[in-house]
Amino acid sequence: MRFLEEIELKLDEVEAMRLTDIEDLYQADAAERMGVSRQTLGNILARAHKKVATALLEGKALRIAAVNEQTRPASATALESATAEELQSPNLQLMKENP
């Protein structure tokens, strides 16, 4: 994969797709879980879906962005601590941390 052009998915894009496409949450519910407005979630999803479609149709690699401590989404801790096996599990629960 190192010879393929890469498209970077940000963690918020991955989380938005997980909540709506895998967990089947309505956008309003997913937006609440992520702490953003429904419109913002829609924009995040549109970007993510376009990146995934482009990668699939144009033969590019998808890379999940590295976590930057300054811009880390609430669910980043769960993503970072998940093992490779857990990331493959359909039961992985990445919940927003409770304040």
mmCIF file of C-alpha atoms in Angstrom:
data_model
loop_
_atom_site.group_PDB
_atom_site.id
_atom_site.type_symbol
_atom_site.label_atom_id
_atom_site.label_comp_id
_atom_site.label_asym_id
_atom_site.label_seq_id
_atom_site.Cartn_x
_atom_site.Cartn_y
_atom_site.Cartn_z
ATOM 1 C CA MET A 1 0.000 0.000 0.000
ATOM 2 C CA ARG A 2 2.964 2.308 0.330
ATOM 3 C CA PHE A 3 2.930 2.879 -3.433
ATOM 4 C CA LEU A 4 -0.716 3.916 -3.557
ATOM 5 C CA GLU A 5 -1.785 7.518 -3.316
ATOM 6 C CA GLU A 6 -3.370 8.054 0.089
ATOM 7 C CA ILE A 7 -6.564 9.770 1.125
ATOM 8 C CA GLU A 8 -6.643 10.761 4.782
ATOM 9 C CA LEU A 9 -9.757 10.223 6.886
ATOM 10 C CA LYS A 10 -9.892 12.357 10.007
ATOM 11 C CA LEU A 11 -11.042 10.764 13.253
ATOM 12 C CA ASP A 12 -14.262 12.792 13.281
ATOM 13 C CA GLU A 13 -15.053 11.456 9.801
ATOM 14 C CA VAL A 14 -14.450 7.869 10.915
ATOM 15 C CA GLU A 15 -16.560 8.369 14.039
ATOM 16 C CA ALA A 16 -19.413 9.992 12.091
ATOM 17 C CA MET A 17 -19.486 7.056 9.668
ATOM 18 C CA ARG A 18 -19.329 4.541 12.507
ATOM 19 C CA LEU A 19 -22.250 6.103 14.327
ATOM 20 C CA THR A 20 -24.481 6.554 11.280
ATOM 21 C CA ASP A 21 -23.444 3.749 8.927
ATOM 22 C CA ILE A 22 -22.557 0.985 11.405
ATOM 23 C CA GLU A 23 -24.556 1.845 14.538
ATOM 24 C CA ASP A 24 -27.486 3.075 12.384
ATOM 25 C CA LEU A 25 -28.070 6.187 14.497
ATOM 26 C CA TYR A 26 -30.059 9.052 13.063
ATOM 27 C CA GLN A 27 -27.860 12.018 12.208
ATOM 28 C CA ALA A 28 -29.359 14.086 15.030
ATOM 29 C CA ASP A 29 -28.512 11.367 17.572
ATOM 30 C CA ALA A 30 -25.009 10.860 16.166
ATOM 31 C CA ALA A 31 -24.422 14.618 16.217
ATOM 32 C CA GLU A 32 -25.435 14.766 19.871
ATOM 33 C CA ARG A 33 -23.050 11.908 20.728
ATOM 34 C CA MET A 34 -20.215 13.730 18.947
ATOM 35 C CA GLY A 35 -21.093 17.107 20.480
ATOM 36 C CA VAL A 36 -21.718 18.862 17.158
ATOM 37 C CA SER A 37 -24.781 20.205 15.359
ATOM 38 C CA ARG A 38 -26.729 17.999 12.958
ATOM 39 C CA GLN A 39 -25.633 20.233 10.079
ATOM 40 C CA THR A 40 -21.977 19.865 11.063
ATOM 41 C CA LEU A 41 -22.361 16.096 11.276
ATOM 42 C CA GLY A 42 -23.905 16.117 7.795
ATOM 43 C CA ASN A 43 -20.918 18.062 6.468
ATOM 44 C CA ILE A 44 -18.483 15.662 8.150
ATOM 45 C CA LEU A 45 -20.320 12.664 6.677
ATOM 46 C CA ALA A 46 -20.372 14.170 3.198
ATOM 47 C CA ARG A 47 -16.593 14.664 3.319
ATOM 48 C CA ALA A 48 -16.028 11.154 4.660
ATOM 49 C CA HIS A 49 -18.279 9.451 2.124
ATOM 50 C CA LYS A 50 -16.641 11.346 -0.740
ATOM 51 C CA LYS A 51 -13.171 10.303 0.461
ATOM 52 C CA VAL A 52 -14.189 6.639 0.807
ATOM 53 C CA ALA A 53 -15.890 6.600 -2.599
ATOM 54 C CA THR A 54 -12.881 8.257 -4.228
ATOM 55 C CA ALA A 55 -10.518 5.721 -2.662
ATOM 56 C CA LEU A 56 -12.637 2.773 -3.778
ATOM 57 C CA LEU A 57 -13.301 3.986 -7.300
ATOM 58 C CA GLU A 58 -9.847 5.401 -8.016
ATOM 59 C CA GLY A 59 -7.795 2.685 -6.299
ATOM 60 C CA LYS A 60 -6.336 4.856 -3.554
ATOM 61 C CA ALA A 61 -5.404 3.897 0.007
ATOM 62 C CA LEU A 62 -7.375 5.192 2.981
ATOM 63 C CA ARG A 63 -5.340 6.316 5.968
ATOM 64 C CA ILE A 64 -6.828 7.310 9.315
ATOM 65 C CA ALA A 65 -5.208 10.515 10.545
ATOM 66 C CA ALA A 66 -2.877 10.421 13.512
ATOM 67 C CA VAL A 67 -4.280 11.808 16.731
ATOM 68 C CA ASN A 68 -3.110 15.313 17.558
ATOM 69 C CA GLU A 69 -3.506 16.061 21.252
ATOM 70 C CA GLN A 70 -4.679 19.615 20.491
ATOM 71 C CA THR A 71 -7.501 18.638 18.127
ATOM 72 C CA ARG A 72 -8.510 15.260 19.489
ATOM 73 C CA PRO A 73 -12.221 14.346 19.289
ATOM 74 C CA ALA A 74 -13.955 13.017 22.391
ATOM 75 C CA SER A 75 -13.914 9.451 21.060
ATOM 76 C CA ALA A 76 -10.173 9.451 20.240
ATOM 77 C CA THR A 77 -9.211 7.861 23.558
ATOM 78 C CA ALA A 78 -11.290 4.801 22.765
ATOM 79 C CA LEU A 79 -9.812 4.574 19.261
ATOM 80 C CA GLU A 80 -6.265 4.825 20.575
ATOM 81 C CA SER A 81 -6.717 2.213 23.277
ATOM 82 C CA ALA A 82 -8.492 -0.324 21.058
ATOM 83 C CA THR A 83 -6.420 -3.304 19.962
ATOM 84 C CA ALA A 84 -6.296 -4.393 16.318
ATOM 85 C CA GLU A 85 -8.653 -7.257 17.175
ATOM 86 C CA GLU A 86 -11.130 -4.914 18.859
ATOM 87 C CA LEU A 87 -11.085 -2.554 15.872
ATOM 88 C CA GLN A 88 -12.251 -5.477 13.715
ATOM 89 C CA SER A 89 -15.087 -6.290 16.109
ATOM 90 C CA PRO A 90 -18.558 -5.071 15.104
ATOM 91 C CA ASN A 91 -19.303 -4.665 18.809
ATOM 92 C CA LEU A 92 -16.666 -1.982 19.438
ATOM 93 C CA GLN A 93 -18.340 0.798 21.400
ATOM 94 C CA LEU A 94 -16.662 4.202 21.057
ATOM 95 C CA MET A 95 -18.730 6.354 23.346
ATOM 96 C CA LYS A 96 -18.143 10.009 24.061
ATOM 97 C CA GLU A 97 -16.567 10.394 27.465
ATOM 98 C CA ASN A 98 -18.902 11.629 30.167
ATOM 99 C CA PRO A 99 -17.868 14.992 31.664
#
